[in-house]
Short mmCIF file of C-alpha atoms in Angstrom, two decimals:
data_model
loop_
_atom_site.label_atom_id
_atom_site.label_comp_id
_atom_site.label_asym_id
_atom_site.label_seq_id
_atom_site.Cartn_x
_atom_site.Cartn_y
_atom_site.Cartn_z
CA MET F 1 177.33 204.67 28.54
CA PRO F 2 177.71 208.20 27.14
CA LYS F 3 181.11 209.82 27.39
CA ARG F 4 181.62 212.35 30.16
CA ASP F 5 182.04 215.99 29.29
CA LEU F 6 185.73 216.83 29.04
CA TYR F 7 185.35 220.03 31.05
CA ASP F 8 183.62 218.04 33.81
CA ILE F 9 186.47 215.53 33.84
CA LEU F 10 189.01 218.26 34.57
CA GLY F 11 186.58 220.18 36.84
CA VAL F 12 186.83 223.44 34.94
CA ALA F 13 184.26 225.77 33.32
CA ARG F 14 183.80 225.78 29.55
CA THR F 15 185.24 229.33 29.65
CA ALA F 16 188.41 228.20 31.45
CA SER F 17 191.69 229.69 30.30
CA ALA F 18 194.59 227.61 29.08
CA ASP F 19 196.40 228.14 32.36
CA GLU F 20 193.35 226.99 34.38
CA ILE F 21 193.11 223.86 32.25
CA LYS F 22 196.81 223.20 32.68
CA ALA F 23 196.66 223.57 36.47
CA ALA F 24 193.64 221.27 36.74
CA TYR F 25 195.32 218.67 34.64
CA ARG F 26 198.52 218.66 36.65
CA LYS F 27 196.58 218.35 39.90
CA LEU F 28 194.48 215.36 38.67
CA ALA F 29 197.37 213.67 36.86
CA ARG F 30 199.34 213.56 40.13
CA LYS F 31 196.27 212.35 42.03
CA TYR F 32 195.40 209.43 39.77
CA HIS F 33 198.81 208.29 38.44
CA PRO F 34 199.04 204.52 39.19
CA ASP F 35 202.49 204.95 40.81
CA VAL F 36 200.83 207.20 43.39
CA ASN F 37 197.18 206.03 43.57
CA LYS F 38 196.81 202.23 44.09
CA ALA F 39 193.02 202.26 43.73
CA GLY F 40 191.64 199.83 41.14
CA ASP F 41 190.03 202.57 39.04
CA ALA F 42 193.07 204.91 39.09
CA PRO F 43 194.42 203.83 35.67
CA GLU F 44 191.11 204.46 33.92
CA LYS F 45 190.64 207.80 35.66
CA PHE F 46 194.19 208.75 34.78
CA LYS F 47 193.60 207.92 31.14
CA GLU F 48 190.31 209.87 31.17
CA VAL F 49 192.13 212.93 32.56
CA GLN F 50 194.95 212.56 30.03
CA ASP F 51 192.53 212.31 27.11
CA ALA F 52 190.56 215.31 28.31
CA TYR F 53 193.68 217.41 28.58
CA ASP F 54 194.99 216.26 25.18
CA THR F 55 191.90 217.77 23.59
CA LEU F 56 191.29 220.87 25.70
CA SER F 57 194.99 221.98 25.66
CA ASP F 58 195.05 222.08 21.87
CA ALA F 59 193.23 225.21 20.62
CA GLU F 60 192.07 223.61 17.30
CA LYS F 61 190.86 220.36 18.97
CA ARG F 62 189.09 222.38 21.70
CA ARG F 63 187.20 224.37 19.07
CA GLU F 64 186.12 221.20 17.34
CA TYR F 65 185.02 219.63 20.63
CA ASP F 66 183.08 222.78 21.64
CA GLN F 67 181.30 222.69 18.26
CA PHE F 68 180.79 218.95 17.67
CA GLY F 69 181.34 217.33 21.03
CA HIS F 70 182.76 213.72 21.15
CA THR F 71 181.46 212.78 17.70
CA GLY F 72 183.19 215.49 15.67
CA GLY F 73 186.67 216.53 14.73
CA ARG F 74 189.73 214.34 14.82
CA GLY F 75 189.30 212.75 18.18
CA SER F 76 190.79 213.44 21.57
CA ARG F 77 194.28 212.18 20.89
CA GLY F 78 196.76 212.74 18.10
CA GLY F 79 200.03 214.28 17.17
CA GLY F 80 200.85 218.00 17.22
CA GLY F 81 202.84 220.07 14.77
CA GLY F 82 206.59 220.33 14.44
CA PRO F 83 209.50 219.53 16.82
CA HIS F 84 209.02 220.55 20.43
CA TYR F 85 210.83 220.21 23.70
CA THR F 86 209.94 218.17 26.80
CA TRP F 87 211.80 217.38 29.95
CA SER F 88 211.99 215.01 32.82
CA GLY F 89 213.55 215.64 36.24
CA GLY F 90 215.31 212.36 36.82
CA GLY F 91 218.88 212.01 38.00
CA GLY F 92 220.88 214.21 40.36
CA ARG F 93 220.11 214.22 44.02
CA GLY F 94 216.41 214.73 43.85
CA GLY F 95 214.75 216.64 40.56
CA ALA F 96 210.92 220.87 33.22
CA ALA F 97 208.61 221.47 25.53
CA GLY F 98 205.18 222.35 20.83
CA GLY F 99 206.93 224.88 18.84
CA GLY F 100 210.19 225.35 20.78
CA GLU F 101 208.83 226.07 24.30
CA VAL F 102 208.66 224.04 27.51
CA ASP F 103 205.79 221.51 27.46
CA MET F 104 205.24 221.04 31.18
CA GLU F 105 202.24 218.87 30.43
CA ASP F 106 204.24 216.01 29.03
CA LEU F 107 203.74 213.22 31.56
CA SER F 108 207.45 212.67 32.01
CA SER F 109 207.69 216.33 33.15
CA VAL F 110 204.79 216.09 35.59
CA PHE F 111 205.92 212.95 37.40
CA GLU F 112 209.71 212.98 37.20
CA THR F 113 209.43 216.41 38.85
CA PHE F 114 207.95 214.65 41.89
CA PHE F 115 209.78 211.30 41.65
CA GLY F 116 213.16 212.44 40.41
CA GLY F 117 215.96 209.97 39.83
CA ARG F 118 213.99 207.34 37.83
CA GLY F 119 215.44 208.30 34.47
CA GLY F 120 213.73 208.70 31.14
CA GLY F 121 213.00 206.25 28.35
CA ALA F 122 209.81 204.98 26.90
CA GLY F 123 206.89 203.59 28.85
CA MET F 124 205.30 204.49 32.09
CA GLY F 125 207.82 202.61 34.28
CA GLY F 126 210.57 205.11 33.43
CA PHE F 127 208.27 208.10 33.29
CA GLY F 128 209.06 208.71 29.65
CA ARG F 129 206.53 209.65 27.01
CA ALA F 130 203.09 208.88 28.38
CA GLU F 131 200.84 206.39 26.57
CA PRO F 132 197.22 205.56 27.39
CA PHE F 133 196.48 202.49 29.48
CA GLY F 134 195.04 199.38 27.80
CA GLY F 135 194.88 198.85 24.05
CA GLY F 136 196.20 195.32 23.79
CA LYS F 137 199.49 193.83 22.64
CA ARG F 138 198.97 194.79 18.97
CA GLN F 139 198.57 198.50 19.82
CA LYS F 140 201.62 198.44 22.11
CA ALA F 141 203.71 196.70 19.50
CA SER F 142 202.63 199.21 16.92
CA ARG F 143 203.66 202.10 19.18
CA ARG F 144 207.11 200.54 19.76
CA GLU F 145 207.60 200.15 16.00
CA ALA F 146 206.62 203.78 15.37
CA ALA F 147 208.62 205.20 18.25
CA PRO F 148 211.43 207.46 16.97
CA GLN F 149 215.04 206.67 17.59
CA GLU F 150 216.83 208.68 20.24
CA VAL F 151 220.20 210.40 20.17
CA GLN F 152 221.91 211.01 23.52
CA HIS F 153 223.79 214.21 24.24
CA GLU F 154 224.95 216.19 27.31
CA ILE F 155 224.69 219.89 27.96
CA THR F 156 226.21 222.01 30.71
CA ILE F 157 224.48 225.15 31.89
CA ASN F 158 225.37 227.73 34.48
CA PHE F 159 223.76 227.81 37.92
CA MET F 160 221.63 230.91 37.32
CA THR F 161 220.26 229.51 34.03
CA ALA F 162 219.16 226.39 35.87
CA VAL F 163 217.45 228.50 38.53
CA ARG F 164 215.77 231.10 36.34
CA GLY F 165 215.37 229.27 33.03
CA GLY F 166 216.57 230.51 29.67
CA THR F 167 217.66 229.39 26.22
CA GLU F 168 220.82 227.50 25.32
CA THR F 169 222.04 227.13 21.73
CA LEU F 170 223.48 223.79 20.68
CA ARG F 171 225.50 223.06 17.54
CA LEU F 172 225.11 219.40 16.60
CA GLU F 173 226.68 217.36 13.81
CA THR F 174 224.81 214.20 12.82
CA GLY F 175 225.05 212.31 9.58
CA GLY F 176 227.52 214.78 8.23
CA GLN F 177 225.09 217.69 8.73
CA VAL F 178 225.49 220.54 11.20
CA ARG F 179 222.38 221.91 12.86
CA THR F 180 221.95 224.68 15.43
CA ILE F 181 219.15 224.14 17.94
CA ASP F 182 217.81 226.52 20.55
CA VAL F 183 216.77 224.59 23.67
CA THR F 184 214.44 226.10 26.23
CA ILE F 185 215.62 225.51 29.79
CA PRO F 186 212.77 225.42 32.31
CA LYS F 187 212.93 227.21 35.63
CA GLY F 188 214.38 225.12 38.44
CA VAL F 189 215.84 222.36 36.27
CA ARG F 190 218.02 219.98 38.32
CA GLU F 191 221.37 218.32 37.81
CA GLY F 192 220.82 215.13 35.79
CA ALA F 193 217.45 216.23 34.32
CA ARG F 194 216.68 215.02 30.84
CA LEU F 195 215.44 217.32 28.08
CA ARG F 196 213.83 215.84 24.95
CA VAL F 197 214.05 217.79 21.69
CA LYS F 198 211.58 216.04 19.39
CA GLY F 199 212.65 215.43 15.81
CA ALA F 200 215.80 217.34 16.24
CA VAL F 201 218.16 215.09 14.30
CA SER F 202 218.00 213.09 11.13
CA ALA F 203 217.65 209.28 11.50
CA GLY F 204 217.99 208.59 7.78
CA SER F 205 215.39 207.61 5.16
CA GLY F 206 213.55 210.83 5.84
CA ARG F 207 212.97 209.96 9.51
CA GLN F 208 213.72 212.30 12.38
CA ALA F 209 215.03 211.18 15.77
CA ASP F 210 214.50 212.77 19.18
CA LEU F 211 217.50 214.34 20.91
CA ILE F 212 217.81 213.44 24.58
CA LEU F 213 219.86 215.95 26.55
CA THR F 214 221.27 215.19 29.99
CA VAL F 215 221.65 218.40 31.90
CA HIS F 216 224.72 219.25 34.04
CA VAL F 217 224.56 222.39 36.21
CA GLY F 218 227.65 224.40 37.04
CA ARG F 219 228.63 225.54 40.53
CA HIS F 220 227.77 228.93 42.03
CA PRO F 221 230.40 230.76 44.09
CA LEU F 222 227.90 231.42 46.94
CA PHE F 223 224.83 229.12 46.67
CA THR F 224 224.37 225.41 46.79
CA ARG F 225 221.13 223.54 46.17
CA GLY F 226 219.38 221.17 48.59
CA GLY F 227 217.97 217.79 47.68
CA ALA F 228 219.76 215.27 49.87
CA ASP F 229 218.33 213.25 52.79
CA GLY F 230 214.83 214.71 52.64
CA GLU F 231 215.87 218.29 51.94
CA SER F 232 213.82 220.14 49.42
CA SER F 233 215.64 220.52 46.12
CA ALA F 234 214.06 224.02 45.90
CA ASP F 235 215.96 225.14 48.99
CA LEU F 236 219.27 227.06 48.75
CA TYR F 237 222.21 227.10 51.15
CA LEU F 238 224.66 229.88 51.78
CA THR F 239 227.67 230.00 54.15
CA LEU F 240 227.29 233.07 56.36
CA PRO F 241 230.58 234.14 58.04
CA LEU F 242 230.17 235.95 61.38
CA THR F 243 232.63 237.52 63.72
CA ILE F 244 232.76 236.39 67.36
CA ALA F 245 231.04 239.65 68.35
CA GLU F 246 228.22 239.20 65.80
CA ALA F 247 227.57 235.63 66.85
CA THR F 248 227.70 236.42 70.55
CA LEU F 249 225.80 239.68 70.66
CA GLY F 250 223.50 239.22 67.67
CA GLY F 251 222.61 241.90 65.20
CA VAL F 252 221.47 242.54 61.67
CA VAL F 253 223.63 241.55 58.70
CA SER F 254 223.14 241.83 54.91
CA VAL F 255 222.78 238.52 53.10
CA PRO F 256 222.81 237.98 49.30
CA THR F 257 219.84 236.21 47.66
CA LEU F 258 219.06 235.28 44.06
CA ASP F 259 217.53 238.67 43.59
CA LYS F 260 219.08 241.25 45.88
CA PRO F 261 220.63 241.43 49.33
CA VAL F 262 218.28 241.37 52.28
CA ASP F 263 218.71 242.08 56.00
CA LEU F 264 218.89 239.05 58.29
CA THR F 265 218.52 239.23 62.07
CA VAL F 266 221.15 237.10 63.84
CA PRO F 267 220.03 236.06 67.35
CA SER F 268 222.49 236.43 70.23
CA ALA F 269 224.58 233.38 71.17
CA THR F 270 224.30 231.91 67.65
CA PRO F 271 226.65 228.89 67.29
CA SER F 272 228.57 227.80 64.25
CA GLY F 273 226.46 225.53 62.04
CA ALA F 274 223.18 227.19 62.93
CA LYS F 275 220.79 227.53 59.98
CA LEU F 276 219.03 230.91 59.73
CA ARG F 277 216.07 230.66 57.28
CA LEU F 278 214.91 233.27 54.80
CA ARG F 279 211.48 232.11 53.67
CA GLY F 280 210.67 232.11 49.98
CA LYS F 281 214.17 233.13 48.92
CA GLY F 282 215.05 229.77 47.38
CA ILE F 283 214.40 228.31 43.93
CA GLU F 284 211.06 228.54 42.12
CA GLU F 285 210.26 224.91 41.24
CA GLY F 286 206.85 224.27 39.68
CA THR F 287 204.19 225.84 41.88
CA THR F 288 206.37 226.15 44.97
CA THR F 289 209.36 228.32 45.97
CA GLY F 290 212.02 227.06 48.38
CA ASP F 291 213.74 228.81 51.27
CA LEU F 292 217.29 230.13 51.62
CA TYR F 293 219.30 228.85 54.61
CA ALA F 294 222.22 230.92 55.83
CA VAL F 295 224.56 228.44 57.57
CA VAL F 296 226.62 230.22 60.22
CA LYS F 297 230.39 229.99 60.26
CA ILE F 298 232.08 231.84 63.06
CA VAL F 299 235.37 233.35 61.90
CA PRO F 300 237.79 234.19 64.74
CA PRO F 301 240.24 237.07 64.55
CA ASP F 302 243.81 236.42 63.48
CA GLY F 303 245.59 235.72 66.81
CA ARG F 304 248.90 236.85 65.31
CA GLN F 305 247.58 240.37 64.91
CA LEU F 306 246.14 240.76 68.44
CA THR F 307 247.83 243.04 70.96
CA GLU F 308 248.43 241.93 74.56
CA GLN F 309 245.51 244.07 75.58
CA ASP F 310 243.28 242.39 72.95
CA ARG F 311 244.29 238.99 74.25
CA ALA F 312 243.54 239.92 77.80
CA VAL F 313 240.10 241.20 76.86
CA LEU F 314 239.32 238.18 74.79
CA THR F 315 240.39 235.80 77.53
CA ARG F 316 238.34 237.71 80.08
CA ILE F 317 235.09 237.70 78.15
CA ALA F 318 235.42 234.13 76.91
CA GLY F 319 234.21 232.78 80.22
CA PRO F 320 234.67 229.30 81.59
CA SER F 321 235.55 226.37 79.40
CA VAL F 322 232.74 225.05 77.24
CA ARG F 323 234.15 221.52 77.44
CA PRO F 324 233.21 219.14 80.29
CA GLY F 325 236.87 218.55 81.26
CA SER F 326 237.56 215.32 83.20
CA GLU F 327 233.96 214.37 83.00
CA TRP F 328 234.05 214.32 79.21
CA PRO F 329 232.84 210.77 78.25
CA VAL F 330 235.44 208.64 76.48
#
């Protein structure tokens, strides 16, 4: 049976841009991954999509394929150039690469983003470096023998770097040698995420080992990140202090966001603990952006500073008791 056209496999035109190819791959990879799709032909379709992307995402391989088709060039799979970074979103309460930039196409990136907390490591079970399905025991054994060693390290970044992405510089000493490495931090990286820096450290005998970085994210004085009990890890939470008057009468208050303060309308009779949502003001994570929730905290005036007249007014407007009294169930 003749091989399918790689562009048809990804569902893109032959003139598709690199971004269009990337988007098509990520969509199909999520659709056919065997941990998501239990259909009998899912592994084969997943491998077909992976092979197509491996060729079309590489500019040189794509030119060879466009010119010679399946019969020319160096094949649809193969290694790239020098060291590059990859990441997986395992760990934390939920859960982002060649040539020194984030490789969001690495399978560990695609799937640990959606199934965070399963950790890294080799093989499909841990969502580590992706390998094609099939191939027999000899091929698998050969891959294990050729797999590079890994050196574990931890890195702590500030909250805003985790949210917006950036570059962190590491100074590592291995085998008596000191090396400085710039690590690209992807947008929206989570606490406990794992970053892989390929070939970053010497493993002796001319071999290079991969550096596995476990990410720790510092606290922010205002914002906390969601991710527990079904919450989206792209959502942000902020404590919003309100006076008794603001909570009772309602009004418009200024609320900080990741970018700049915005006006938020507070409904009348807003209780403590209420969550007021600002859509799209959360964290950019992949192709989605979370919301910002302002959690209301009513702050009463200092009773020690109230005059007798203030006390009388406050007592008068407080109304009847909000507790059920003797009927309160025990």
